[in-house]
Structures are given as C-alpha cells and as structure tokens.
GROMACS .gro file of C-alpha atoms in nm:
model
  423
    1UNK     CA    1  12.567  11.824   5.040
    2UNK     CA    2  12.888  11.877   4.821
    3UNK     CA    3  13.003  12.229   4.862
    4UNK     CA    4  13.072  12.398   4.508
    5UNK     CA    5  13.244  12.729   4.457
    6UNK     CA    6  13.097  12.929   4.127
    7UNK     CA    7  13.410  13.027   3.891
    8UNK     CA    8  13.380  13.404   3.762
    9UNK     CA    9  13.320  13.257   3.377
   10UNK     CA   10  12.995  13.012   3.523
   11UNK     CA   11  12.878  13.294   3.714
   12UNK     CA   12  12.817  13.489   3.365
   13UNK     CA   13  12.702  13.213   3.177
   14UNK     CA   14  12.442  13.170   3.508
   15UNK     CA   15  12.341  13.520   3.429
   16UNK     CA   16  12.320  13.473   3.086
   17UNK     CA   17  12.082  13.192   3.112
   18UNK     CA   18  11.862  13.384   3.369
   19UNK     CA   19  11.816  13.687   3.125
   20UNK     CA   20  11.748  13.406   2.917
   21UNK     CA   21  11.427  13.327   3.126
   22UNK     CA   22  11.356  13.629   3.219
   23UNK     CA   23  11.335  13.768   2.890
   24UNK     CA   24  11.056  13.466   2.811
   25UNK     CA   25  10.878  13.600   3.167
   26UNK     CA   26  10.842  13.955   3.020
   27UNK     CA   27  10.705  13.854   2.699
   28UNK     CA   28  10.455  13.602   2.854
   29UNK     CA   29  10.371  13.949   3.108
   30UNK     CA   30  10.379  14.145   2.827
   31UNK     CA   31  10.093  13.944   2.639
   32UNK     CA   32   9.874  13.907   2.936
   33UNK     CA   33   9.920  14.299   3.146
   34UNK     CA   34   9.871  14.561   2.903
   35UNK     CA   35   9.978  14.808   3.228
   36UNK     CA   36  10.326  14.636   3.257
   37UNK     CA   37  10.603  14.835   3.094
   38UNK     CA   38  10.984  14.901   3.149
   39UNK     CA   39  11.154  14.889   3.455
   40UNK     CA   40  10.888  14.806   3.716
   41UNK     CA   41  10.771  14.540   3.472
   42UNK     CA   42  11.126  14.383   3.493
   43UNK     CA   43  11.144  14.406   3.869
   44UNK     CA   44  10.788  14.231   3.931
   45UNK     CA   45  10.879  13.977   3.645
   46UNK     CA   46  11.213  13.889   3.852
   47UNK     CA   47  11.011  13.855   4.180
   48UNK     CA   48  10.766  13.659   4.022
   49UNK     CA   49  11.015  13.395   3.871
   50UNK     CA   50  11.197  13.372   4.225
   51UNK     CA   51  10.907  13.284   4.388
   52UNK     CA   52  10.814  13.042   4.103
   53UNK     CA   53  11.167  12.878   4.146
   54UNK     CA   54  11.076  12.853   4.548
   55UNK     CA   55  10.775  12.711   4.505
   56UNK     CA   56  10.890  12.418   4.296
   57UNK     CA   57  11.189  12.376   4.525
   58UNK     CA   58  10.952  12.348   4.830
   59UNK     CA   59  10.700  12.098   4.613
   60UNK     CA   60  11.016  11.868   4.582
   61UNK     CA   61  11.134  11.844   4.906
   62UNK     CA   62  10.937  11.622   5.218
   63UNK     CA   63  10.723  11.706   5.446
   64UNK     CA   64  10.834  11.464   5.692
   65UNK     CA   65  11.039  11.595   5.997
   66UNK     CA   66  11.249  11.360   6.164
   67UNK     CA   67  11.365  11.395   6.540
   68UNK     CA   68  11.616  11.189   6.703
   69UNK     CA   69  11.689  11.200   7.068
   70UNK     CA   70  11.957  11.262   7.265
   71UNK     CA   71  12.031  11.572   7.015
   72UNK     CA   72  12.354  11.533   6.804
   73UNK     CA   73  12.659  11.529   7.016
   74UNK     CA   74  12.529  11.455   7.370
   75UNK     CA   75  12.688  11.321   7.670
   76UNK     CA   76  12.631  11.111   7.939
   77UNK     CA   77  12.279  10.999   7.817
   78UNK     CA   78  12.081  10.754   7.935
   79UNK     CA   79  12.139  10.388   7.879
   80UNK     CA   80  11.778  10.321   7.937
   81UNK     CA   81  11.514  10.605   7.789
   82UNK     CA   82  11.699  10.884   7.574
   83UNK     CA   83  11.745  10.665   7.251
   84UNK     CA   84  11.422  10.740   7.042
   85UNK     CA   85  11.292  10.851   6.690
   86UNK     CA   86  10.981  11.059   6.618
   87UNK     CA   87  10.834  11.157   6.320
   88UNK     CA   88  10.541  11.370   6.247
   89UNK     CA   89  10.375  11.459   5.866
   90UNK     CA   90  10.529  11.132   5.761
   91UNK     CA   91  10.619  10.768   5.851
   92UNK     CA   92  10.916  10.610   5.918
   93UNK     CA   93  11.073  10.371   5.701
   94UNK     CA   94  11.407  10.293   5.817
   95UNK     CA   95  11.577  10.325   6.158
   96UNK     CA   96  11.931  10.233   6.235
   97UNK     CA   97  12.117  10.211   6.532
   98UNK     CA   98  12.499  10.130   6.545
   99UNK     CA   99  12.776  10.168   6.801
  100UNK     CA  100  13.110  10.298   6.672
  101UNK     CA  101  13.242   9.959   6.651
  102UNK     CA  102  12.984   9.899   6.382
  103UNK     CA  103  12.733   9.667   6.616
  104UNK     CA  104  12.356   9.709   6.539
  105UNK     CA  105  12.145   9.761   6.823
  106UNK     CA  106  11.785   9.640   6.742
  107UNK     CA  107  11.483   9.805   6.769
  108UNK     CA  108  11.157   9.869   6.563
  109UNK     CA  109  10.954  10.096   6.435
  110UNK     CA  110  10.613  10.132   6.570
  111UNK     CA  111  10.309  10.031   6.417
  112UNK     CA  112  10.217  10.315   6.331
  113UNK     CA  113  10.525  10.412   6.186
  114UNK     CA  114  10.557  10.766   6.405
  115UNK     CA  115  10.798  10.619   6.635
  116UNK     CA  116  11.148  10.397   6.708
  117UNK     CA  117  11.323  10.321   7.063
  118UNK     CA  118  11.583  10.049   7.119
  119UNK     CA  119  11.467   9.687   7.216
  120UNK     CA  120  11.691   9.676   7.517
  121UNK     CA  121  11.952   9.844   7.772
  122UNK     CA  122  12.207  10.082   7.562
  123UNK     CA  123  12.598  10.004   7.743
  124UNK     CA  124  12.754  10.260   7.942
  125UNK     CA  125  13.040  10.476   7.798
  126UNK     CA  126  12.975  10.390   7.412
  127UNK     CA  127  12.949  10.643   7.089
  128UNK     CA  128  12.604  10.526   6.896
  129UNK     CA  129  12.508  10.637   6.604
  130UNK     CA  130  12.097  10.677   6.467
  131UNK     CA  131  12.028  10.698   6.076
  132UNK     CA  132  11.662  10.746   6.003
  133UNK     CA  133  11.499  10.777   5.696
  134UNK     CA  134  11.108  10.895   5.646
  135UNK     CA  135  10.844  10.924   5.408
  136UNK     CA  136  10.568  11.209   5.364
  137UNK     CA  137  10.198  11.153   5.213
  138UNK     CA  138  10.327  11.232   4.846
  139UNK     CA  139  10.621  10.936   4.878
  140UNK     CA  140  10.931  11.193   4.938
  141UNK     CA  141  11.198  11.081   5.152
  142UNK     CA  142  11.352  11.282   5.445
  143UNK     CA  143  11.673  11.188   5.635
  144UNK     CA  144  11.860  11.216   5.975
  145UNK     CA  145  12.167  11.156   6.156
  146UNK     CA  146  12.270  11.192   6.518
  147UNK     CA  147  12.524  11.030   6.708
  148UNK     CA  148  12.553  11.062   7.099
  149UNK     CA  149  12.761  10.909   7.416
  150UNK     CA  150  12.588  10.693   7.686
  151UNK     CA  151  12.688  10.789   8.051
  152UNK     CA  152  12.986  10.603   8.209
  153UNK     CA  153  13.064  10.426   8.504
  154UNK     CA  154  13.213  10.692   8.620
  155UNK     CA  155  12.955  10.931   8.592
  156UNK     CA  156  12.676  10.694   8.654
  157UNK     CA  157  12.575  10.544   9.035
  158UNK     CA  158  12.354  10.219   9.048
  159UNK     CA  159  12.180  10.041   9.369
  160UNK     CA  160  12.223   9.692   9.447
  161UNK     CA  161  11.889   9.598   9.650
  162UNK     CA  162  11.775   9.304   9.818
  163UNK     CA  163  11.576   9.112   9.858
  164UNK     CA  164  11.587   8.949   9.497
  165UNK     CA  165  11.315   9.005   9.225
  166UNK     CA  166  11.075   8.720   9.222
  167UNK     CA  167  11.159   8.603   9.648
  168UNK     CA  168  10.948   8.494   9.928
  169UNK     CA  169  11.099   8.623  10.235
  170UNK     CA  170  11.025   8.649  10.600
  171UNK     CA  171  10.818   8.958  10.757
  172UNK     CA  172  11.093   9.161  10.909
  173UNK     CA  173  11.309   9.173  10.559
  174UNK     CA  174  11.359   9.544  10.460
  175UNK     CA  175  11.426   9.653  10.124
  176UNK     CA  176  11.793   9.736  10.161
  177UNK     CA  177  11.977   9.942   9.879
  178UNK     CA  178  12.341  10.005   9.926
  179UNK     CA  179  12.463  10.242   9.619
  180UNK     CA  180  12.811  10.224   9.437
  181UNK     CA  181  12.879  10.601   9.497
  182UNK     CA  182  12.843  10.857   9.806
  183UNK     CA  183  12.505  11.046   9.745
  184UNK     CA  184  12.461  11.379   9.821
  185UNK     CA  185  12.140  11.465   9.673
  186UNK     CA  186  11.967  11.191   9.901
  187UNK     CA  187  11.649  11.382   9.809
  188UNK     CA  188  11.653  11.327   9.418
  189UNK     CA  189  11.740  10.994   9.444
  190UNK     CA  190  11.482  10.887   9.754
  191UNK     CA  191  11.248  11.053   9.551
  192UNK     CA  192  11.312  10.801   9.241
  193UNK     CA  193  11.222  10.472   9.421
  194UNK     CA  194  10.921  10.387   9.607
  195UNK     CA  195  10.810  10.087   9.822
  196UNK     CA  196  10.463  10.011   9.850
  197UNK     CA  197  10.266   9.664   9.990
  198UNK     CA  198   9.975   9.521   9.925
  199UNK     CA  199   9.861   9.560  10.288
  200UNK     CA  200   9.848   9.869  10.277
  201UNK     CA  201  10.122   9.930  10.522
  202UNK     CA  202  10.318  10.298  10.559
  203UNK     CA  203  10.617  10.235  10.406
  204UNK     CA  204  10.928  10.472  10.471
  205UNK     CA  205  11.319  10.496  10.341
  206UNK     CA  206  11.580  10.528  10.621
  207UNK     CA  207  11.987  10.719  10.474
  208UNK     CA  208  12.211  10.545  10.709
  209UNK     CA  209  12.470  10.692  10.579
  210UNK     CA  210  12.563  10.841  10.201
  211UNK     CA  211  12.536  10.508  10.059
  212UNK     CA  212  12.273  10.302  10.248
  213UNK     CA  213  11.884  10.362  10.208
  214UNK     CA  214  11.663  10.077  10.389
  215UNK     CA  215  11.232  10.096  10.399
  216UNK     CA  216  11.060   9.953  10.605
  217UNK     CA  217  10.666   9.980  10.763
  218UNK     CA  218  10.652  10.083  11.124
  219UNK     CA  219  10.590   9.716  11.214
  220UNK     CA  220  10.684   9.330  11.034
  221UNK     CA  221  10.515   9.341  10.700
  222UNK     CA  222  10.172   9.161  10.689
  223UNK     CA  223  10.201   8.796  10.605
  224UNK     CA  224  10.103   8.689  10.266
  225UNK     CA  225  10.158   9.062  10.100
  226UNK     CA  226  10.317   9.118   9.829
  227UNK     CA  227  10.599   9.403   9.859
  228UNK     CA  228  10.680   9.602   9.520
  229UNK     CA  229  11.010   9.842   9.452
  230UNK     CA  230  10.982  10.091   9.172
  231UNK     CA  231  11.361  10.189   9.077
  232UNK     CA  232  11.304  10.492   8.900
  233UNK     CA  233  11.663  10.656   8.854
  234UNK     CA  234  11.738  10.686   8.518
  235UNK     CA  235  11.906  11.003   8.430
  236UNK     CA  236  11.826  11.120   8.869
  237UNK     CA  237  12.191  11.322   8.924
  238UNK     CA  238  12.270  11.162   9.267
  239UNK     CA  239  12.625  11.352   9.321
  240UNK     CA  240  12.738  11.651   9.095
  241UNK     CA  241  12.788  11.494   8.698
  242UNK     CA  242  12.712  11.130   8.864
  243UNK     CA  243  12.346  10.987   8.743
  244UNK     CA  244  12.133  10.701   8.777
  245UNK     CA  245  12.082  10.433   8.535
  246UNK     CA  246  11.829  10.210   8.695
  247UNK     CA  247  11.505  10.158   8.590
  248UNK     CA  248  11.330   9.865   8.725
  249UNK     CA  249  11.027   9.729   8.919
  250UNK     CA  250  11.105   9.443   9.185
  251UNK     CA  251  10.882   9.259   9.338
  252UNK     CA  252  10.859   8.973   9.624
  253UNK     CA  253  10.635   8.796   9.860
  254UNK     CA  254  10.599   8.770  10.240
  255UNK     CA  255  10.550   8.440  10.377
  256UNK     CA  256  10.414   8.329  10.685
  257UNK     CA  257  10.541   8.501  10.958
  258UNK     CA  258  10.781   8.349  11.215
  259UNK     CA  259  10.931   8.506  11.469
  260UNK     CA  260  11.208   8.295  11.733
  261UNK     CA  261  11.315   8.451  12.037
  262UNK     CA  262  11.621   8.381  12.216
  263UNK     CA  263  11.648   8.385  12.602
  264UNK     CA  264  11.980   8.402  12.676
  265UNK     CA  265  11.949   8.390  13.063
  266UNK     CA  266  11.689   8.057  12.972
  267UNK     CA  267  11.951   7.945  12.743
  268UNK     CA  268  11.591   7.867  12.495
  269UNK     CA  269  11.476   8.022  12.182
  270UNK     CA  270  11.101   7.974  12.151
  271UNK     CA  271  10.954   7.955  11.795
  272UNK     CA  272  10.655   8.128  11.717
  273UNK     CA  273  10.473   8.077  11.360
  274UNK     CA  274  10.171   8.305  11.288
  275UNK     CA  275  10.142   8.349  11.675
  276UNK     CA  276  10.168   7.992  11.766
  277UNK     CA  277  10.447   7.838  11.930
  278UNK     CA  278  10.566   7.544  11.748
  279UNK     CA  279  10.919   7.431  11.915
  280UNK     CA  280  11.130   7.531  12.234
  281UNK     CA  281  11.541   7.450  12.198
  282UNK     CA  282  11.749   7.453  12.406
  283UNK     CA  283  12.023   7.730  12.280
  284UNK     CA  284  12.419   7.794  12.389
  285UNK     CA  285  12.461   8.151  12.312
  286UNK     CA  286  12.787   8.394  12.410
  287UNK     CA  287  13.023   8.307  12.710
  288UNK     CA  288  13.005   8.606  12.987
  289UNK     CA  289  13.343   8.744  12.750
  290UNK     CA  290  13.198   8.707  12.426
  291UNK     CA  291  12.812   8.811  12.533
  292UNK     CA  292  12.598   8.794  12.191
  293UNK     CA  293  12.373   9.110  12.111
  294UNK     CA  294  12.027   9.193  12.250
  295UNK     CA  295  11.783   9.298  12.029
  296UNK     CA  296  11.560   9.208  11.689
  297UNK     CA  297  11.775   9.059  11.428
  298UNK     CA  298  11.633   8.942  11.041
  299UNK     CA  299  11.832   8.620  10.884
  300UNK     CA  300  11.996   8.764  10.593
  301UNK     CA  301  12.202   8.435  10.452
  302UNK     CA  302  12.195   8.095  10.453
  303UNK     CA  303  12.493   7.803  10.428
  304UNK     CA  304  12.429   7.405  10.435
  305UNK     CA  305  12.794   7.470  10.614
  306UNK     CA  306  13.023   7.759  10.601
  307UNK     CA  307  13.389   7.827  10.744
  308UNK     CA  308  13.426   8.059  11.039
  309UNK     CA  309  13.753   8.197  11.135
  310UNK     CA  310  13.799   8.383  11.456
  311UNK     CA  311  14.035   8.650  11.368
  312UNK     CA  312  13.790   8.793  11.044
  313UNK     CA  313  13.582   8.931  11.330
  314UNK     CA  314  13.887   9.030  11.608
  315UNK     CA  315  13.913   8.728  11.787
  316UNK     CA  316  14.273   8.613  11.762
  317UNK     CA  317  14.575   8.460  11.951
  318UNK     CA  318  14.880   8.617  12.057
  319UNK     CA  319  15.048   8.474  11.682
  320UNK     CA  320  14.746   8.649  11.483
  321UNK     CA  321  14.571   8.336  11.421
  322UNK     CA  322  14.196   8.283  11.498
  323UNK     CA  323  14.090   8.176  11.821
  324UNK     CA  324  13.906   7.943  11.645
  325UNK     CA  325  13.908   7.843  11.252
  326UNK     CA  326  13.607   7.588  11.182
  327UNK     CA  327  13.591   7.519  10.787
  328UNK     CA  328  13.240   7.324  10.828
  329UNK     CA  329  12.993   7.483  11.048
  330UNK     CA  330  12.656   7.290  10.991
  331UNK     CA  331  12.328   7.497  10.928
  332UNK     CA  332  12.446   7.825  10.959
  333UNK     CA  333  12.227   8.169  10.914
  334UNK     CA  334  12.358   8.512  10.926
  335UNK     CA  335  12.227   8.775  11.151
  336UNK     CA  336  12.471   9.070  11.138
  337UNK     CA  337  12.741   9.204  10.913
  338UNK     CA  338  12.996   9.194  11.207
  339UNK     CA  339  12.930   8.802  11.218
  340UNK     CA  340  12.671   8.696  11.473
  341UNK     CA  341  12.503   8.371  11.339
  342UNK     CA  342  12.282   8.134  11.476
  343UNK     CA  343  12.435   7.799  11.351
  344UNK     CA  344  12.456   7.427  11.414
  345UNK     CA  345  12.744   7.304  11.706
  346UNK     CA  346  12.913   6.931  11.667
  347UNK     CA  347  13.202   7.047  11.832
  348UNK     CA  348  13.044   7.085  12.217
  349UNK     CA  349  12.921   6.818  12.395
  350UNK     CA  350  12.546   6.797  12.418
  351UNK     CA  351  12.574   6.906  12.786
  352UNK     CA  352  12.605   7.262  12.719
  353UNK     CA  353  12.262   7.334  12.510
  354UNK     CA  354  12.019   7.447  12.782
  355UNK     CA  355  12.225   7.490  13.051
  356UNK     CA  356  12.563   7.713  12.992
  357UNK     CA  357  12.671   7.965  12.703
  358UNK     CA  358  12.998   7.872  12.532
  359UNK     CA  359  13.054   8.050  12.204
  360UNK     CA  360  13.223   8.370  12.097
  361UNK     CA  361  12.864   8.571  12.060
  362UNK     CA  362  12.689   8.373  11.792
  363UNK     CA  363  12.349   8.136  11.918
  364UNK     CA  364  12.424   7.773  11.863
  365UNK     CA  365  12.192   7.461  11.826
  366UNK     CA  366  12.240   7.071  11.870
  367UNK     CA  367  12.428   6.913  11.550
  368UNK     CA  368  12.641   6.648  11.386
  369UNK     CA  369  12.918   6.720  11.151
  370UNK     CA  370  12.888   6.698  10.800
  371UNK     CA  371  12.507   6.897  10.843
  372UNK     CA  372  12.367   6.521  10.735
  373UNK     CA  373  12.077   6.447  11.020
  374UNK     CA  374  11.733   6.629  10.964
  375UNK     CA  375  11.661   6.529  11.296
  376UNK     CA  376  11.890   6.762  11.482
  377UNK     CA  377  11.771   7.112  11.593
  378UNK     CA  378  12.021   7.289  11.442
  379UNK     CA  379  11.880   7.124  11.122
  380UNK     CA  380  11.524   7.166  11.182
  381UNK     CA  381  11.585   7.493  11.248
  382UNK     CA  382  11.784   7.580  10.945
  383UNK     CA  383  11.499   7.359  10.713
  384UNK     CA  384  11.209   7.587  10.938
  385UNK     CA  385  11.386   7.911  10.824
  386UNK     CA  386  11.394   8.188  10.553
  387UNK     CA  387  11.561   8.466  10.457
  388UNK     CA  388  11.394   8.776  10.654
  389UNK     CA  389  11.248   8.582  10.957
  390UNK     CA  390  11.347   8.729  11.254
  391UNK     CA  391  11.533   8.604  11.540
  392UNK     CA  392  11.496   8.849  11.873
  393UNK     CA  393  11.788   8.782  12.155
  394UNK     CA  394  11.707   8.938  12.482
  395UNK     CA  395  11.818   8.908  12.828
  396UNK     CA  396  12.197   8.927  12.741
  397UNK     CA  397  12.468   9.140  12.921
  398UNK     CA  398  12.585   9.275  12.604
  399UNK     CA  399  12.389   9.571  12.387
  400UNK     CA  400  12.114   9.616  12.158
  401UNK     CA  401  12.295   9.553  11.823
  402UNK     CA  402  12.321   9.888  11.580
  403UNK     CA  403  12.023   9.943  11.336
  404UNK     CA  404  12.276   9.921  11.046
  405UNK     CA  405  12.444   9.629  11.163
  406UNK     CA  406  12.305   9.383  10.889
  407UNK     CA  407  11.937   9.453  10.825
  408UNK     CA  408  11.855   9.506  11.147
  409UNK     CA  409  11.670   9.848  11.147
  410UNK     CA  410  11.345   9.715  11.370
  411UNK     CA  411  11.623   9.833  11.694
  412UNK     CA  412  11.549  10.180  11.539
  413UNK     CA  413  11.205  10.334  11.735
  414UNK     CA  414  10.958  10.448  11.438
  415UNK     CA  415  10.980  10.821  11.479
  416UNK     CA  416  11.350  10.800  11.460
  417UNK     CA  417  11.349  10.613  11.141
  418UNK     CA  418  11.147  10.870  10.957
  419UNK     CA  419  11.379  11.120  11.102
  420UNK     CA  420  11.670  10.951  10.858
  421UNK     CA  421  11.399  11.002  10.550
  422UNK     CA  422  11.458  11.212  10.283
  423UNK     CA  423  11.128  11.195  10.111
   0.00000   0.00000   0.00000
C-alpha cells in the first residue's frame, strides 16, 4: 500500500470533518439517552464511532488467509516438497509460480480449492516467486506474495544407486548407492532410505566408507522377489549446510537364480541354475604371476566387446605401455572395479582352456573374434548371463577379493556387515 504523509493543513480539515460526525453522533445520543450529557457523553460518543468505523473496516476486508511455503525469503529449500499454498476460510482462485527469469512453473489448485503444490521437480539454485490470490464465503479477495531460493549443488548431496528402476537382475545384486559428497551424518541419511523384498528377507545398509552405502540380506535374494528402494532424502542434512534432494521409490526384480563357480586348480567353472547344473567349461584363469581373486563376485556390466589395456590396471612395459592393449575383447562381463572380468579369448589357442591359466587375473572362455558365433562358450555364457548373477572363484593362490571391490560385499561375514550399519 502507497505510503502517504498527512500535511499540517489536511490534518485540520481531517479534524474538522470528524467534529463534523461527531457532532451528528451526539445529537442522534442525545435523542435516544436522556442520561447522556457533556463531557462523558462526548467521550462514549467518540468510542462508539471508532468502533463503528472498525467494524465496517473489518466487514470489508476477507476472511480468507493465505499461506505460502517456504516463508518469504528462504534458502536452500527443497526442490521437491517445500513449494505449497494453503488456504483456510476461503478458496483459492489463482496460484502463480515464476522463476526470476520470468518462467512459469505449473501446478494446480486442488479440487477443493484449499490447496496448490508444483506439478514437478523445482531446479536447484533458482529465486521463485508464488502470487496467490483467494476468495472468502462473501466473494472478497485476499492476496499473497513470497519468493524463496531452492538449495544448490553445492549445498545439496544426491545418491546415484543401482541397480536401475524398472531391472531384472541376478540374486547376489546389492543395492549400491555411492553419494556425490562425504557424509558425516551417516545416521540421518541411512535413516532416509530403506530396502525391503517381497520375501521377506532382513535387509541391512553397509557405510564402506563416507560415500558408499550397499544393502544387502544375509544371503542371495530369493528368486522371483521383487526388491523396492524408498529414497527418502529430501531436505535430510547429510554434512553441515549440505542436504538431500532425492525423493524417489525404485524398484526391480530378481530373476532366476544362477550361480557359476570357478575352479581355478580344475581350470572349470560349473553353472548352476536354481540348483541344477546346466554346463561345465573349461576356463583359463590367472597365470601363477597374475593369480585372479578367490572369492564371491556379482557381474556388474556387460560389453558385446570392449577394449582392455594393460597399463589402466598396472600392468605395463618398461616404455609405460600396456602389457597388453586388446580394442575387441568378445563377451566381456565385469566383476570388480580394479578390472577382473570373465570374458571371451580368440587370441589363445584352444589348447589352453581346461588345462593351463594364461591371463593377467581375469577368467577367460573359448571365442572367435568379432563376438559373431553363438556357439562358443564365451558366447553362451555371456547370452546365459545377467547383471547381478554371481560368479564364485575358489582354489586360487591369490586372496579373497575386498568387499568393496565392485559389488562384491557377500566376502563380508553377516555380523560384520551389520557392524558397518548405521540404522
């Protein structure tokens, strides 16, 4: 409202024009109080006519009362849940949402007219701005304006999970979270997400470290469950002035279970599907200097054919170069971050599967270049496979692989893992 100053000559023709009324109140008293006289006459007449003049103000003026959230001149809110309009004695007839720039955000008003959110995800780091008009049971209008900031990146954390929304996986693939920033309130922010299965299984987060939280049950998940992830973060501080933004529900399937273990002293990997063996191959796993890891590892990626050069994982000559650089290695799965695969071979002669390990750690199958024949094992293999089936190496010379060393926390005994909870 415009903001007038009262000149000395208004202020007396103001008066003027109240003794005016005034005079007409003492009359009107006069006629109807044959007790009112003088001075106390005038003083009731004046409190009378005041509240008169409030009464009539209040009568125009609406009922409705408008509340906008995040309150005026917020920070860092949510991109997800703070952005809302309530009304109560009234209904809302107009809601609008704008960033600075001037772009509307949608949204819409209830059905019942008491309410307004967003339609979708706000952006991080922008100025919006909420005009809201409503209207009370006699038809008068009531306004409201707020404007607030949305969190940034820089004071915002998010967690990048796997396995995808939507995926059937194998029965040892954990849910695996990796966050952007360190956090140090592990407890807040385990305590916004929960796993749960249709099997019923126990179901418990593992911190690696500040940045990695993995669940898992104490054994494989049940085949043919269904696995779901509640991401409830929004607004959870993870670090000091750092706070969630997620809010999201994930869910995948198990598939059937399989389960292929390698024997490197056999130089075999036996394939077991719902406790059933269904194929024995011959395998070529790590020479005696390059011995591949014992223990239970879960398939995390797949490539038709990939390139594999020695000196990303430490194996190089005396120049720098990779002991080996292969830009087309057929049918090849991933079973550790440090680069242990189980893959095709077309570069060894046939001789060597069954009978002698070769490679540089990774377990490697019968296969033509190119990754064209179906009827290789290597292919049949790769075709037989999904993401989260697990392949277990044993009887190697080299150790059990680390927990955290791709998504390989079944090496971790059960007791331990809940150790690493912060629930």
């Amino acid at each position: 409202m415009e903001k007038r100053v009262m000149t000395v000559g208004k202020r007396r023709r103001s008066l003027a024009a109240a003794a005016a009324v005034l005079s007409g109140v003492l009359v009107l008293s006069a006629c109807n109080d044959d007790d009112a006289s003088g001075p106390a006459a005038s003083g009731s007449a004046t409190a009378t006519s005041q509240a008169q003049v409030d009464e009539a103000a209040e009568q125009k003026t609406s009922k409705a009362q408008i509340t906008i959230s995040p309150e005026n001149g917020s920070q860092n809110a949510s991109i997800n849940n703070a952005a809302k309009v309530a009304v109560t004695e009234g209904k809302l007839t107009e809601v609008t949402m704008t960033s600075a720039e001037g772009t509307e955000v949608k949204g819409e008003i209830a059905a019942d007219g008491l309410s307004w959110k967003p339609a979708g995800q706000l952006e991080r780091a922008t100025v919006y701005k909420i005009a809201a008009t409503a209207v009370d049971a006699e038809g008068l209008e009531a306004h409201e304006n707020s404007s607030f900031t949305t969190v940034s990146k820089e004071n915002s954390f998010i967690g990048n999970f796997t396995p995808e929304d939507g995926s059937t996986v194998g029965v040892g693939m954990p849910v695996s979270i990796n966050f952007n920033k360190a956090i140090t309130d592990k407890k807040a922010v385990q305590g916004g997400i929960k796993v749960s299965s249709s099997s019923g299984q126990e179901v418990v987060g593992h911190w690696f470290n500040s940045t990695r939280l993995d669940f898992r049950p104490d054994d494989y998940w049940k085949a043919g469950s269904t696995v779901t992830l509640k991401l409830d973060l929004d607004g959870v501080e993870g670090a000091e002035g750092v706070f969630g933004v997620q809010q999201k529900t994930v869910t995948f399937k198990v598939g059937r279970s399989q389960v292929s273990t390698v024997d490197v002293e056999k130089k075999t990997m036996t394939v077991v599907r719902d406790g059933k063996v269904i194929r024995t191959i011959p395998i070529s796993a790590g020479s005696p200097d390059n011995t591949t890891y014992n223990g239970k590892m879960v398939i995390s990626e797949k490539f038709k054919e990939t390139r594999m050069n020695g000196a990303t994982v430490g194996f190089t000559d005396s120049d720098g170069k990779g002991e080996y650089d292969i830009k087309d290695v057929p049918h090849a799965m991933r079973l550790s971050t440090s680069g242990t695969f189980i893959h095709g071979n077309y570069w060894g002669p046939r001789s060597i599967f069954g009978s002698v390990n070769t490679s540089h750690g990774c377990v490697g199958l019968a296969d033509v270049k190119g990754a064209g024949d179906p009827n290789q094992m290597a292919a049949w293999f790769y075709d037989q496979s999904m993401i989260g089936d697990v392949v277990i190496v044993k009887n190697s010379k080299d150790k059990t692989i680390a927990p955290d060393n791709g998504l390989n926390g079944w090496n971790m005994d059960w007791s331990a893992w809940k150790a690493g909870s912060q629930a």
